CSV table of C-alpha atoms in Angstrom, one decimal:
chain,number,residue,atom,x,y,z
R,1,SER,CA,21.1,-39.1,0.2
R,2,GLN,CA,20.4,-35.9,1.2
R,3,LYS,CA,16.7,-34.8,1.6
R,4,ILE,CA,14.9,-31.3,2.4
R,5,GLU,CA,11.0,-31.4,2.8
R,6,GLN,CA,8.4,-28.8,2.6
R,7,ASN,CA,5.0,-29.4,2.5
R,8,SER,CA,4.0,-30.0,-0.8
R,9,GLU,CA,0.3,-28.7,0.0
R,10,ALA,CA,-0.6,-25.1,-0.1
R,11,LEU,CA,-1.4,-23.6,3.2
R,12,ASN,CA,-4.5,-21.7,3.1
R,13,ILE,CA,-5.4,-19.6,6.3
R,14,GLN,CA,-7.1,-16.4,7.2
R,15,GLU,CA,-6.0,-12.7,7.4
R,16,GLY,CA,-4.7,-11.9,11.0
R,17,LYS,CA,-3.5,-15.5,11.6
R,18,THR,CA,-0.1,-17.0,11.7
R,19,ALA,CA,1.0,-18.7,9.3
R,20,THR,CA,3.8,-22.0,10.0
R,21,LEU,CA,6.0,-23.3,7.2
R,22,THR,CA,8.0,-26.5,8.0
R,23,CYS,CA,11.4,-27.6,6.3
R,24,ASN,CA,12.5,-31.0,7.3
R,25,TYR,CA,15.7,-32.3,6.2
R,26,THR,CA,17.8,-35.8,6.3
R,27,ASN,CA,21.3,-36.6,5.5
R,28,TYR,CA,22.5,-33.0,6.2
R,29,SER,CA,24.6,-31.2,8.9
R,30,PRO,CA,23.5,-28.0,8.0
R,31,ALA,CA,25.9,-24.8,8.8
R,32,TYR,CA,22.6,-22.3,8.6
R,33,LEU,CA,19.7,-22.7,7.2
R,34,GLN,CA,17.8,-20.0,4.8
R,35,TRP,CA,14.4,-18.8,4.2
R,36,TYR,CA,13.8,-17.2,0.9
R,37,ARG,CA,10.1,-16.1,-0.5
R,38,GLN,CA,9.2,-16.1,-4.1
R,39,ASP,CA,6.6,-14.7,-6.1
R,40,PRO,CA,5.4,-16.0,-9.6
R,41,GLY,CA,7.7,-15.9,-12.5
R,42,ARG,CA,10.3,-13.3,-9.9
R,43,GLY,CA,13.3,-15.1,-8.5
R,44,PRO,CA,13.4,-15.7,-4.7
R,45,VAL,CA,14.2,-13.0,-1.9
R,46,PHE,CA,16.0,-13.5,0.8
R,47,LEU,CA,14.3,-13.1,4.1
R,48,LEU,CA,15.8,-14.9,6.8
R,49,LEU,CA,19.2,-16.7,7.9
R,50,ILE,CA,19.9,-18.7,11.0
R,51,ARG,CA,22.8,-20.8,12.1
R,52,GLU,CA,23.5,-23.7,13.3
R,53,ASN,CA,24.0,-22.7,16.9
R,54,GLU,CA,20.6,-20.3,16.7
R,55,LYS,CA,17.7,-21.5,18.3
R,56,GLU,CA,15.4,-18.9,17.1
R,57,LYS,CA,16.0,-15.5,15.0
R,58,ARG,CA,13.0,-12.8,14.4
R,59,LYS,CA,12.7,-9.7,11.6
R,60,GLU,CA,9.5,-7.9,12.0
R,61,ARG,CA,6.3,-10.4,11.6
R,62,LEU,CA,8.9,-13.2,11.0
R,63,LYS,CA,10.1,-16.0,13.1
R,64,VAL,CA,12.4,-18.7,12.3
R,65,THR,CA,13.4,-21.7,14.6
R,66,PHE,CA,15.9,-24.1,14.1
R,67,ASP,CA,15.9,-27.5,15.9
R,68,THR,CA,19.3,-29.6,14.5
R,69,THR,CA,18.1,-32.3,16.7
R,70,LEU,CA,14.8,-32.7,15.4
R,71,LYS,CA,16.5,-31.4,11.8
R,72,GLN,CA,13.9,-29.0,11.1
R,73,SER,CA,13.0,-25.4,10.9
R,74,LEU,CA,10.0,-23.8,11.5
R,75,PHE,CA,9.0,-20.6,9.8
R,76,HIS,CA,6.1,-18.0,10.9
R,77,ILE,CA,4.6,-15.4,9.8
R,78,THR,CA,2.5,-13.3,12.5
R,79,ALA,CA,-0.5,-11.2,11.8
R,80,SER,CA,-0.4,-12.7,8.1
R,81,GLN,CA,-1.7,-10.5,5.2
R,82,PRO,CA,-3.3,-11.1,1.7
R,83,ALA,CA,0.4,-9.5,0.4
R,84,ASP,CA,2.0,-12.7,2.4
R,85,SER,CA,0.5,-14.8,-0.4
R,86,ALA,CA,4.0,-16.4,-2.1
R,87,THR,CA,5.6,-19.3,-2.5
R,88,TYR,CA,8.5,-19.9,0.6
R,89,LEU,CA,11.5,-22.1,0.1
R,90,CYS,CA,13.6,-23.2,2.4
R,91,ALA,CA,17.9,-23.9,1.7
R,92,LEU,CA,20.2,-25.6,4.0
R,93,ASP,CA,24.4,-25.0,3.2
R,94,PRO,CA,25.6,-28.0,4.3
R,95,SER,CA,28.6,-27.7,6.7
R,96,GLY,CA,32.1,-29.3,6.3
R,97,GLY,CA,33.3,-26.9,3.5
R,98,SER,CA,30.8,-27.8,0.7
R,99,TYR,CA,29.1,-24.4,0.0
R,100,ILE,CA,26.7,-25.7,-2.3
R,101,PRO,CA,22.9,-24.6,-1.1
R,102,THR,CA,20.2,-27.3,-1.4
R,103,PHE,CA,16.4,-26.0,-1.5
R,104,GLY,CA,13.0,-26.8,-1.0
R,105,ARG,CA,10.7,-27.5,-3.3
R,106,GLY,CA,8.8,-24.2,-1.3
R,107,THR,CA,5.1,-24.6,-0.2
R,108,SER,CA,2.9,-22.0,-1.3
R,109,LEU,CA,1.2,-19.8,1.0
R,110,ILE,CA,-2.2,-18.3,0.5
R,111,VAL,CA,-3.7,-15.9,2.7
R,112,HIS,CA,-7.3,-15.3,2.3
R,113,PRO,CA,-8.9,-11.9,3.4
X,1,LYS,CA,21.5,-0.2,-5.6
X,2,ALA,CA,20.6,-1.7,-8.7
X,3,GLY,CA,19.8,-5.2,-7.8
X,4,VAL,CA,20.6,-8.1,-9.9
X,5,THR,CA,20.1,-8.0,-13.7
X,6,GLN,CA,19.8,-11.1,-16.3
X,7,THR,CA,19.1,-10.9,-19.9
X,8,PRO,CA,17.3,-11.7,-22.0
X,9,ARG,CA,14.2,-12.4,-19.9
X,10,TYR,CA,12.8,-14.9,-22.2
X,11,LEU,CA,14.1,-16.8,-24.8
X,12,ILE,CA,12.7,-19.5,-27.1
X,13,LYS,CA,15.4,-22.0,-29.1
X,14,THR,CA,15.2,-25.5,-31.0
X,15,ARG,CA,16.8,-28.8,-29.4
X,16,GLY,CA,20.3,-28.9,-30.9
X,17,GLN,CA,20.8,-25.0,-30.6
X,18,GLN,CA,23.2,-23.4,-28.0
X,19,VAL,CA,22.4,-20.5,-25.7
X,20,THR,CA,23.9,-17.9,-24.0
X,21,LEU,CA,22.5,-16.1,-20.8
X,22,SER,CA,23.9,-13.2,-18.9
X,23,CYS,CA,23.9,-11.9,-15.1
X,24,SER,CA,24.8,-9.0,-13.7
X,25,PRO,CA,25.6,-9.3,-10.3
X,26,ILE,CA,24.6,-6.1,-7.6
X,27,SER,CA,27.7,-3.6,-7.7
X,28,GLY,CA,30.2,-4.7,-5.0
X,29,HIS,CA,29.2,-8.3,-5.0
X,30,ARG,CA,31.9,-11.1,-6.1
X,31,SER,CA,29.8,-14.2,-6.3
X,32,VAL,CA,27.4,-15.1,-8.9
X,33,SER,CA,25.6,-18.3,-8.9
X,34,TRP,CA,23.4,-20.3,-10.8
X,35,TYR,CA,20.6,-22.4,-10.7
X,36,GLN,CA,17.7,-23.9,-12.7
X,37,GLN,CA,14.1,-23.8,-11.6
X,38,THR,CA,11.6,-26.3,-12.7
X,39,PRO,CA,8.3,-27.7,-11.6
X,40,GLY,CA,9.8,-31.3,-11.5
X,41,GLN,CA,12.7,-30.6,-9.7
X,42,GLY,CA,12.5,-27.1,-7.8
X,43,LEU,CA,15.5,-25.2,-7.4
X,44,GLN,CA,18.7,-26.6,-8.5
X,45,PHE,CA,22.3,-25.5,-8.4
X,46,LEU,CA,23.9,-25.4,-11.1
X,47,PHE,CA,27.6,-23.9,-10.4
X,48,GLU,CA,29.0,-20.3,-8.1
X,49,TYR,CA,32.2,-18.1,-9.6
X,50,PHE,CA,33.7,-16.0,-7.5
X,51,SER,CA,36.9,-13.3,-8.6
X,52,GLU,CA,36.4,-15.2,-12.1
X,53,THR,CA,37.0,-18.9,-11.1
X,54,GLN,CA,34.4,-21.6,-10.3
X,55,ARG,CA,34.6,-22.3,-6.9
X,56,ASN,CA,31.7,-25.1,-7.0
X,57,LYS,CA,29.7,-26.9,-9.6
X,58,GLY,CA,26.1,-28.6,-9.1
X,59,ASN,CA,25.7,-32.2,-10.7
X,60,PHE,CA,24.9,-31.1,-14.3
X,61,PRO,CA,26.4,-32.5,-17.4
X,62,GLY,CA,29.6,-30.8,-19.4
X,63,ARG,CA,26.8,-29.1,-21.6
X,64,PHE,CA,26.2,-26.4,-19.0
X,65,SER,CA,29.2,-24.2,-18.4
X,66,GLY,CA,29.8,-20.5,-17.4
X,67,ARG,CA,32.2,-17.9,-16.8
X,68,GLN,CA,33.0,-14.6,-15.1
X,69,PHE,CA,34.6,-11.5,-16.2
X,70,SER,CA,36.8,-9.2,-14.1
X,71,ASN,CA,33.5,-7.1,-13.5
X,72,SER,CA,31.8,-9.6,-11.8
X,73,ARG,CA,29.6,-10.1,-14.6
X,74,SER,CA,28.8,-13.8,-15.3
X,75,GLU,CA,27.5,-15.8,-18.3
X,76,MET,CA,26.1,-19.4,-18.4
X,77,ASN,CA,26.0,-21.2,-21.9
X,78,VAL,CA,24.1,-24.3,-22.7
X,79,SER,CA,25.2,-25.8,-25.6
X,80,THR,CA,23.1,-29.0,-27.4
X,81,LEU,CA,19.9,-28.2,-25.8
X,82,GLU,CA,17.4,-30.6,-25.3
X,83,LEU,CA,13.9,-30.5,-24.2
X,84,GLY,CA,14.5,-30.7,-20.6
X,85,ASP,CA,16.3,-27.7,-20.4
X,86,SER,CA,13.4,-25.7,-20.5
X,87,ALA,CA,13.5,-23.9,-17.1
X,88,LEU,CA,13.8,-20.6,-15.1
X,89,TYR,CA,17.4,-19.8,-15.1
X,90,LEU,CA,18.1,-17.8,-12.1
X,91,CYS,CA,21.4,-15.7,-11.4
X,92,ALA,CA,22.3,-14.8,-7.6
X,93,SER,CA,24.9,-12.6,-6.4
X,94,SER,CA,26.2,-12.5,-2.9
X,95,MET,CA,29.2,-10.3,-0.9
X,96,ASP,CA,31.3,-13.7,-0.5
X,97,ILE,CA,31.3,-17.1,-1.2
X,98,SER,CA,29.1,-17.9,2.1
X,99,TYR,CA,25.8,-17.6,1.0
X,100,ASN,CA,25.1,-16.0,3.7
X,101,GLU,CA,22.6,-14.0,1.7
X,102,GLN,CA,22.1,-14.5,-1.8
X,103,PHE,CA,20.2,-11.9,-4.1
X,104,PHE,CA,18.3,-13.1,-6.8
X,105,GLY,CA,17.6,-11.6,-10.0
X,106,PRO,CA,14.0,-12.0,-12.4
X,107,GLY,CA,15.7,-15.3,-13.9
X,108,THR,CA,16.0,-16.1,-17.9
X,109,ARG,CA,12.5,-18.2,-19.0
X,110,LEU,CA,14.0,-20.5,-21.4
X,111,THR,CA,11.8,-22.8,-23.6
X,112,VAL,CA,13.5,-25.5,-25.7
X,113,LEU,CA,10.9,-26.8,-28.8
C-alpha cells in the first residue's frame, strides 16, 4: 500500500543552523510533492512544490530536493530562527490522474535561541 | 485578498447528532477540498469539489458528505456522529483541480461527546 513517512520525533536544532527534514514514500509515483508548515491550532500553509522532473527548488531560506529514485524529498531551512518552529508536512499527489493528495504525519521542528 | 474562512471554529456535539460545517474559499478559487486531521491518522483527504461537482473522494464512510454552491462556497455534513469523528476539519481552496497550491482555512474543531 502507499505510504509516506516523516520522522515522528521532533527535530531540535540551534538558531542559525540548517534544519533538514525528510519525507520518504513507497508504492507511489507522485507527479509532484509539496511541503507545508502548520502551527498549532491552525491550518497548514503552503511553502514549496517540486515536480517529478525537478531535482531541487529554492525559496528564500528554504530548499527542497526530490529524488524519485530514492523516493525521498529533503526539506532544508538554512539560518534557522525560533520563528521557524512548527510542524512541517509533506504531501504527495500521485500521477496517473488521481488527484487525491496524501499527507505525511509531519515532523515537529524546534529551533532553540 | 481574504483567506479561506471556516465556520464555526469550534463545535461540540453528542453521538448520533449531525453537523454541518461551512467553508468560504478565496475569491476566484473554484476548487474546495476537505480534510480531517487527528493526532492518530494525520491529515486525511475527505473530498474535493470543483464547479459544484464532487471530483474526488477519500476513503470515508457515507456519513460524510458535502456540496459546493455556485459561488464556490462549500459545506460538509457528518451524520450520525461517532466519538471517532472528533477532529480538526480543514477546508482548502485552490485555483483549479490540480492542487498546485492549496490555501487552508483555520479549521473547525469538532468534539463529539
